[in-house]
Structures are given as structure tokens and as C-alpha cells.
CSV table of C-alpha atoms in Angstrom, one decimal:
chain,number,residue,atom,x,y,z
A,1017,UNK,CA,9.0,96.6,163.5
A,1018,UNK,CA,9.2,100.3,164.2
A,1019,UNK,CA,6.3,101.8,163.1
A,1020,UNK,CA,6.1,105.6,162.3
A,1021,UNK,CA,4.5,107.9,164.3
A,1022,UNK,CA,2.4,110.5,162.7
A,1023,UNK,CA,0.7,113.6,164.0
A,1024,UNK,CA,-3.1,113.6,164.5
A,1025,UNK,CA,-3.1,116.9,162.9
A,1026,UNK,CA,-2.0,118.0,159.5
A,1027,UNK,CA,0.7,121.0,160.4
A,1028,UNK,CA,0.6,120.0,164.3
A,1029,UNK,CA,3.9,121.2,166.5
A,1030,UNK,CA,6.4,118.1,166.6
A,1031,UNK,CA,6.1,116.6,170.4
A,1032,UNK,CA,8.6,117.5,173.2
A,1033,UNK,CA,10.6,114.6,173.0
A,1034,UNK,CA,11.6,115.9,169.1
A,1035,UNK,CA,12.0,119.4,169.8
A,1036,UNK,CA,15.5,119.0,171.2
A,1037,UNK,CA,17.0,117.6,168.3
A,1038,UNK,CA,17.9,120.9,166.1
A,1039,UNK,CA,19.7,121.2,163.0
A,1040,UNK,CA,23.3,121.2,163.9
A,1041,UNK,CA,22.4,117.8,166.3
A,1042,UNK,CA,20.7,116.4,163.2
A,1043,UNK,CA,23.4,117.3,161.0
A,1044,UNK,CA,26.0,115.8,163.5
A,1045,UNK,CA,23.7,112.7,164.1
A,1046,UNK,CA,23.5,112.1,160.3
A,1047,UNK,CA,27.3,112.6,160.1
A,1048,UNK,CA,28.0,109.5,162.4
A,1049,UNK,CA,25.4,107.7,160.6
A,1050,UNK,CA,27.4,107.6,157.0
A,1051,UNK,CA,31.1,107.1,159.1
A,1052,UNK,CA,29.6,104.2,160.7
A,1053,UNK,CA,28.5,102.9,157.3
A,1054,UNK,CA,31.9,103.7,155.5
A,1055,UNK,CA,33.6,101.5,158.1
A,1056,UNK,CA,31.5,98.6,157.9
A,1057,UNK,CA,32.4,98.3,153.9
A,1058,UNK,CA,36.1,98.4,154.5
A,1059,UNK,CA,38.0,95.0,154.0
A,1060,UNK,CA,39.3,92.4,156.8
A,1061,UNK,CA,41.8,90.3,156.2
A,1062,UNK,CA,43.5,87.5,158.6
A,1063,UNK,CA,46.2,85.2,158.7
A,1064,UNK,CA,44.3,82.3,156.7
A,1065,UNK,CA,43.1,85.5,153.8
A,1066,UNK,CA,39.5,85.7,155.1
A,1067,UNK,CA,38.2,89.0,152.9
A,1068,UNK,CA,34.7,89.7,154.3
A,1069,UNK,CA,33.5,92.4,152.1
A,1070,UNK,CA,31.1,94.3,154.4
A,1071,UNK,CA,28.3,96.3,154.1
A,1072,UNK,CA,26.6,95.4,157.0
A,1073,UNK,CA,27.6,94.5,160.7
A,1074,UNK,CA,26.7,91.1,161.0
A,1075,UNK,CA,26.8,88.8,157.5
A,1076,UNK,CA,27.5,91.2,155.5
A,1077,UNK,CA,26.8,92.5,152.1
A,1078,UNK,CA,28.3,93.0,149.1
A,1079,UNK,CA,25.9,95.5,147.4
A,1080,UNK,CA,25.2,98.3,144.1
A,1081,UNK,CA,25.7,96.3,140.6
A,1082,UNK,CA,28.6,98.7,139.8
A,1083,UNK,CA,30.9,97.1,142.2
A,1084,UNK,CA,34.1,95.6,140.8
A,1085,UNK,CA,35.1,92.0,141.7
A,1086,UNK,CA,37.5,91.5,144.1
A,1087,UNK,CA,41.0,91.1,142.6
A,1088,UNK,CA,42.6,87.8,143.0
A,1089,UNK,CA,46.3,88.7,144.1
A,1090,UNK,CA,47.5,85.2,142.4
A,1091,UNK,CA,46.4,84.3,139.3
A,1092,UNK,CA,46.4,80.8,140.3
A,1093,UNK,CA,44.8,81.0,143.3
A,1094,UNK,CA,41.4,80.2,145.3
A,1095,UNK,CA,38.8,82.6,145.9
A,1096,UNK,CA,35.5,81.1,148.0
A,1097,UNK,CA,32.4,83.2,147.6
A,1098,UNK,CA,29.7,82.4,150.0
A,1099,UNK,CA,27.7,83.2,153.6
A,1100,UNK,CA,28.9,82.1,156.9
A,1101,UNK,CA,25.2,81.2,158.0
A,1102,UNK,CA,24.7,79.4,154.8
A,1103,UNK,CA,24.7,75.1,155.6
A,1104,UNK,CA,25.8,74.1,151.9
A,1105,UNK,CA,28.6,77.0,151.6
A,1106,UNK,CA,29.4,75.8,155.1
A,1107,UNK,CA,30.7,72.5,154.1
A,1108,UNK,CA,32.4,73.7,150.8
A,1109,UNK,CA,34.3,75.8,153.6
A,1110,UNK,CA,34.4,73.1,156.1
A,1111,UNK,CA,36.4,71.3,153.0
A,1112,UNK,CA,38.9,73.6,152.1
A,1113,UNK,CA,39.8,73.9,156.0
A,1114,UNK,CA,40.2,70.7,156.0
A,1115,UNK,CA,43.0,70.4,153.5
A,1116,UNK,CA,44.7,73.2,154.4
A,1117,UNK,CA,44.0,74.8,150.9
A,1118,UNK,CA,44.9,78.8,150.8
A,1119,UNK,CA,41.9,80.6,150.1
A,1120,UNK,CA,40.5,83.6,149.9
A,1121,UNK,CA,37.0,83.9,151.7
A,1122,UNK,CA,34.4,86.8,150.0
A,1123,UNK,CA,31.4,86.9,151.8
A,1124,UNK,CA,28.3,87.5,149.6
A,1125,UNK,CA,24.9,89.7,151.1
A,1126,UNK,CA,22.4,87.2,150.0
A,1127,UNK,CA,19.7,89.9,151.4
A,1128,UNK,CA,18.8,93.6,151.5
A,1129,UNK,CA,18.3,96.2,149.3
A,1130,UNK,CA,21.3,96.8,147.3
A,1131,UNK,CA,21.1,93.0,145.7
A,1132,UNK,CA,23.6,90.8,144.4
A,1133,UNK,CA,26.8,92.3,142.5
A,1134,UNK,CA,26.3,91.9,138.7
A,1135,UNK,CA,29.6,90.3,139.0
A,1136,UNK,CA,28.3,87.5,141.1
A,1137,UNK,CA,25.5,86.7,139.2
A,1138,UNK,CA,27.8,86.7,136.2
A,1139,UNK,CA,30.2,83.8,137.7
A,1140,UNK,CA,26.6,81.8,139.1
A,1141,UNK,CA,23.2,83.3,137.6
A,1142,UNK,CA,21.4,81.7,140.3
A,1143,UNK,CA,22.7,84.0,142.7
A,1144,UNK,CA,23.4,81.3,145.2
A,1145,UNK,CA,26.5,80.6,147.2
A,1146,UNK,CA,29.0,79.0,147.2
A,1147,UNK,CA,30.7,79.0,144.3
A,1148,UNK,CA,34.4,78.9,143.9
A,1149,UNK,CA,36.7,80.2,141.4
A,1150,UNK,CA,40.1,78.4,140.7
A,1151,UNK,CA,42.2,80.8,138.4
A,1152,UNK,CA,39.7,80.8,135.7
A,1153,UNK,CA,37.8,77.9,136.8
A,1154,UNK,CA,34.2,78.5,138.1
A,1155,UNK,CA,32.8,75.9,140.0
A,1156,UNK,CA,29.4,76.0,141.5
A,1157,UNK,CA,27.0,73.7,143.5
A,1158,UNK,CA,28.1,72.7,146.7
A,1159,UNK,CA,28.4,69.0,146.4
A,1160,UNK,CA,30.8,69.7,143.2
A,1161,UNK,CA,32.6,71.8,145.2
A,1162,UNK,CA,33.6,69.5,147.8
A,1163,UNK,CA,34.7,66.9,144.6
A,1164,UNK,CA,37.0,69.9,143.0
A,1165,UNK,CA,38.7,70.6,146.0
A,1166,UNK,CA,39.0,66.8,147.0
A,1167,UNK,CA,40.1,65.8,143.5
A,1168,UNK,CA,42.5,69.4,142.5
A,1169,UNK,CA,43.0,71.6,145.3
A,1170,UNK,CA,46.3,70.2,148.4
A,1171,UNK,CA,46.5,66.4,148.3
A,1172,UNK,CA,44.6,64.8,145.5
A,1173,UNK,CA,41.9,62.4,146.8
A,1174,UNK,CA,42.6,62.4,150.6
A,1175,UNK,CA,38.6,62.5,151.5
A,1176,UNK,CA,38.1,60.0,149.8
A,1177,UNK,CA,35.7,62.4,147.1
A,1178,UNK,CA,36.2,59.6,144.1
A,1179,UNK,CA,34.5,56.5,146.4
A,1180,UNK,CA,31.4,55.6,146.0
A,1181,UNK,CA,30.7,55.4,149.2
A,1182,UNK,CA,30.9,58.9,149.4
A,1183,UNK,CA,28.0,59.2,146.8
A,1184,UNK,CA,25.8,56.3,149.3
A,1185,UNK,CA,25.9,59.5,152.3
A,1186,UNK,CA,25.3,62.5,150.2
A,1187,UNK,CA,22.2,60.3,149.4
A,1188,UNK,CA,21.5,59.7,152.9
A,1189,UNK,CA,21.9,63.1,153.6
A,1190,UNK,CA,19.7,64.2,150.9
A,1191,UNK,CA,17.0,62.5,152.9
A,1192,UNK,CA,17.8,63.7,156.4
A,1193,UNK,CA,16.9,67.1,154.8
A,1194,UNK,CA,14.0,67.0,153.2
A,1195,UNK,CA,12.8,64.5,155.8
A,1196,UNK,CA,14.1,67.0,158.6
A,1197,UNK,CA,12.6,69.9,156.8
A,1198,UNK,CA,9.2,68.2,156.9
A,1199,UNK,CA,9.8,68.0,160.9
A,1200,UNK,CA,10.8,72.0,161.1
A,1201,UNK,CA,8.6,73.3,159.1
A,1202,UNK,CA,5.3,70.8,158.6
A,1203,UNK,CA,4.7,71.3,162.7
A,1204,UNK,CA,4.7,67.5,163.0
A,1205,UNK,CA,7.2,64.8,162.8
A,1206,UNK,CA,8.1,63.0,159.1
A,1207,UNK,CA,7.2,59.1,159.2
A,1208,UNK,CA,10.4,58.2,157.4
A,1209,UNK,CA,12.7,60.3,159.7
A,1210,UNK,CA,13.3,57.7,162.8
A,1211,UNK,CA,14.1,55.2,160.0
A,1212,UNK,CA,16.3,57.3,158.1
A,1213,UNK,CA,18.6,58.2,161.8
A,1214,UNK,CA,18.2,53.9,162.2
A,1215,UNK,CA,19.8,53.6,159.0
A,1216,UNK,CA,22.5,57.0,159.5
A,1217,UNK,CA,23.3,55.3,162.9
A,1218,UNK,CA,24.1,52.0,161.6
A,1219,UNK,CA,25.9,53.2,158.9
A,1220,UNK,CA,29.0,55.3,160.5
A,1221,UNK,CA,31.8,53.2,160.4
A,1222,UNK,CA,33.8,54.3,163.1
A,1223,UNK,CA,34.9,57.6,164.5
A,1224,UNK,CA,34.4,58.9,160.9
A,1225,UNK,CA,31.4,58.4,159.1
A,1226,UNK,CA,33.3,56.2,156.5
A,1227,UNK,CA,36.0,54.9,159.3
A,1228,UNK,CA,38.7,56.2,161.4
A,1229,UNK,CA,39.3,59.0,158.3
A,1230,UNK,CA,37.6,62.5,157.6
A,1231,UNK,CA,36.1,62.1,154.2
A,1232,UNK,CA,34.4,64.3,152.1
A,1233,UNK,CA,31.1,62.5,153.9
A,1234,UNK,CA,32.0,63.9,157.0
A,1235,UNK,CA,32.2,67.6,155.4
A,1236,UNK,CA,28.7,67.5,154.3
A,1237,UNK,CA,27.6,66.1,157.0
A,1238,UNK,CA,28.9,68.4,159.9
A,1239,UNK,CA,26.8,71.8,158.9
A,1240,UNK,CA,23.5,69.4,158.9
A,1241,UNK,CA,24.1,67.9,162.1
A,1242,UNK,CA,25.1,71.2,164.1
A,1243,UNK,CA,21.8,72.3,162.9
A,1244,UNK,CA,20.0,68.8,163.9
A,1245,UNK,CA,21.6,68.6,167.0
A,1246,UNK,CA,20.8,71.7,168.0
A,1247,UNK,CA,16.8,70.6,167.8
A,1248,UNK,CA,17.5,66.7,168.8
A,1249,UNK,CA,14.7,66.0,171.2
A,1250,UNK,CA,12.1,67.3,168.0
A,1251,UNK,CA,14.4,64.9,165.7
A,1252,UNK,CA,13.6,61.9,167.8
A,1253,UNK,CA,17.7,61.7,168.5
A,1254,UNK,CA,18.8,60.3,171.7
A,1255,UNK,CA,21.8,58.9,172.9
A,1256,UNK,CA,20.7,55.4,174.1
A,1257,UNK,CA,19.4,54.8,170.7
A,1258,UNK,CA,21.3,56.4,168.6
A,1259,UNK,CA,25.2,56.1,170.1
A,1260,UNK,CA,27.1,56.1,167.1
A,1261,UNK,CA,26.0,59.2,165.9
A,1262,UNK,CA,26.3,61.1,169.3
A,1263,UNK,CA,29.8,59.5,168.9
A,1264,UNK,CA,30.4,61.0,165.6
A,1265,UNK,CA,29.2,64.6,166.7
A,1266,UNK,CA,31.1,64.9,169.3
A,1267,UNK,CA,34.7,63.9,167.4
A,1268,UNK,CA,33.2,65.8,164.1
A,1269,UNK,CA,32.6,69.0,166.2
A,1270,UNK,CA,35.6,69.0,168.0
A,1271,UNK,CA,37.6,68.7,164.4
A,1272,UNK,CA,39.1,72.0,163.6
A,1273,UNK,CA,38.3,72.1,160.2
A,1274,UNK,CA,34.6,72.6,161.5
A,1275,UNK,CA,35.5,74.5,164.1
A,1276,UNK,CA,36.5,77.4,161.9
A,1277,UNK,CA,32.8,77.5,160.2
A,1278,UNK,CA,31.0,78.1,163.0
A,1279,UNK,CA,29.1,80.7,163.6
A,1280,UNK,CA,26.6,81.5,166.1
A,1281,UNK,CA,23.7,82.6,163.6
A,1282,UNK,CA,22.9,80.3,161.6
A,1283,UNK,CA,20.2,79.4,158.5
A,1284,UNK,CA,18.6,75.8,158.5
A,1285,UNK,CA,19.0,74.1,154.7
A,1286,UNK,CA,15.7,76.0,153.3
């Protein structure tokens, strides 16, 4: 984006608007420069043990192979690696919100220079997010993420991750995003997407995609949907024809689970 200017002559006297930064300004310039940087690595931690390992100002990034892992203070506890703008480490997150599990939150760079931490890639080789460590369980892949926490981590089962119903809407969700992806990125509109919503809108089953209860469906589904809705009128969603599933976002969004995931950049799911 910023392109360098050079002189048109080999040897040629910097212009005037260069001549007034001397060496002490450049010196103190440079000086700011690295306590800037030192300030955006340091550590911040709130109430609910967020740990966002900076190296950057906005996502943040966890860079140089030589790093050590972040210590887990309780040798039985939760650590969630991932990236806030990230959809599928979004609802591993939305999840673990949602049963009130303590957790510790390390944000992973998934871009830049510096790479990956060799300890990351040793825990997922992939290098994706999220992946979450349980004492000295690894898990990774989002969708078995959302299962570990239903099935080990606060009240066993209470989304609901054992039903097969549960299984039926990751389907469906499957296809709302390669469908969706087709409409985002193909320049036109997918075929199979208006009958994919039809068969989304006549499958929630109440306020909840699986009833009046927030289910592991609903966790996967949130991220997606805050991403779709934000682009309805190119996904063909309107209220008159699709009520349920304005119905759904707008109790779904309002859920505080969620509402602790959002942020206000965000990735699509490719």
C-alpha cells in the first residue's frame, strides 16, 4: 500500500520534507517504535481468565518458534487456543460460554511474519484454531470441540451434544456454507441455497433451533448466521419468508453466551 519513494538520481540530496528528521529525532522516533511494540506483547487478563497473548494491536499474534507455551496455572484446567475473528473457533468459544466452564482464552496470530509457535503446531500440526487442551487432553476440530465440552467439561450433556439431532444441523450447516460460499465468492447466487434456508426455516423447533433449549446446534449455528445476516438481502433471506429464522437470530444474538464472541472484525468460513 505504501510504496517507496526513490530518488531520480543516484546520490541526490533527500527532499525538504526529510531534512528535518535528524539523528537524535530518528533515534527518539525509533525508541517509541520498539516501546510501543513491547507493550502490545504483554499479557491481559480479566475476570473470566481471557490471556490474549499480543503481538499486534488488533488480533494479535503469538510469534518467533522459540516462544514457551503458556503455563496452565491448574493442572486440571482449560486452556482454549484460537482467533476472535475465526467462525469455527467462535462457536467452540460460544460453547464454553455457554456452560459457564473456566477457561483460559490464548489468542493465536494466524498471520504475519513471525508464524505459528512451534508449540502450537506441536499440540495441532495443521496450525489451525481452535484446539483445546484439557489437562493433558488435546482436542482439535471444532465440531469435536463443542462434543468434549458438552460431554466433559460443567454439566454433562446439557446441549444436548449426544442427540442425533444435533448431528441432522451440523449437516445442515455444512451446506449453508459451502452453499453460502458459492454466493460470496462465485459472484452469483448458488441454486441449492433458497432451498437449503426453506429447509433451515422449517426445521427450528422453537425459540431454539432444537426447541425452547440452547443446544450444541445453536452454538454452531450463531457464528454462521452473524456472518449471513450481515449479507441477507445477497442470501435471498427475508423476513416474510423466512420468520422462524429471523425469530431465532434475534433470541440467539441476544444470548450472552454469544454475546461474549463478538467482535467487530470478522473472517467469513473460508
Amino acid at each position: 500500500i505504501c510504496k517507496r519513494r526513490e530518488s531520480s538520481k543516484a546520490g541526490a540530496a533527500p527532499p525538504a520534507w526529510m531534512r528535518p528528521v535528524t539523528a537524535p529525532l530518528r533515534a527518539l522516533l525509533i525508541a517509541l517504535f520498539f516501546s510501543c511494540a513491547a507493550g502490545w506483547t504483554q499479557p491481559l487478563v480479566s475476570a473470566n481468565r481471557l490471556a490474549l497473548v499480543s503481538g499486534g494491536r488488533r488480533c494479535g499474534s503469538l510469534r518467533g518458534g522459540g516462544m514457551a507455551a503458556p503455563q496452565m496455572k491448574d493442572a486440571g484446567g482449560v486452556q482454549f487456543f484460537t482467533n476472535k475473528m475465526c467462525p469455527f473457533a467462535q462457536k467452540a468459544w460460544v460453547a464454553l460460554e455457554e456452560k459457564n466452564v473456566a477457561f483460559e482464552l490464548v489468542e493465536i496470530g494466524l498471520y504475519g511474519s513471525g508464524g505459528k509457535p512451534s508449540w502450537f503446531l506441536e499440540m495441532n500440526p495443521k496450525g489451525l484454531v481452535p484446539v483445546l487442551k484439557h489437562g493433558e487432553k488435546v482436542v482439535v476440530e471444532s465440531n469435536d470441540i463443542l462434543k468434549y465440552v458438552d460431554k466433559y467439561l460443567g454439566e454433562a450433556g446439557s446441549l444436548q451434544g449426544g442427540s442425533p439431532e444435533v448431528d441432522a444441523w451440523m449437516a445442515l450447516l455444512s451446506k449453508v456454507q459451502s452453499e453460502g460460499k458459492a454466493v460470496m465468492c462465485g459472484g452469483g447466487s448458488s441454486k441449492s441455497l433458497p432451498a437449503t434456508l426453506a429447509a433451515f426455516e422449517s426445521k427450528v423447533g422453537g425459540t431454539f433451533l432444537m426447541g425452547e433449549d440452547f443446544s450444541l446446534a445453536d452454538a454452531a449455528a450463531a457464528p454462521m448466521f452473524q456472518r449471513v445476516m450481515s449479507e441477507k438481502a445477497r442470501f435471498g433471506l427475508v423476513q416474510e419468508s423466512h420468520p422462524r429464522i429471523f425469530a431465532w437470530w434475534a433470541a440467539v444474538s441476544a444470548r450472552p453466551s454469544f454475546a461474549k464472541t463478538v467482535v467487530s472484525n470478522y473472517w467469513w468460513w473460508w
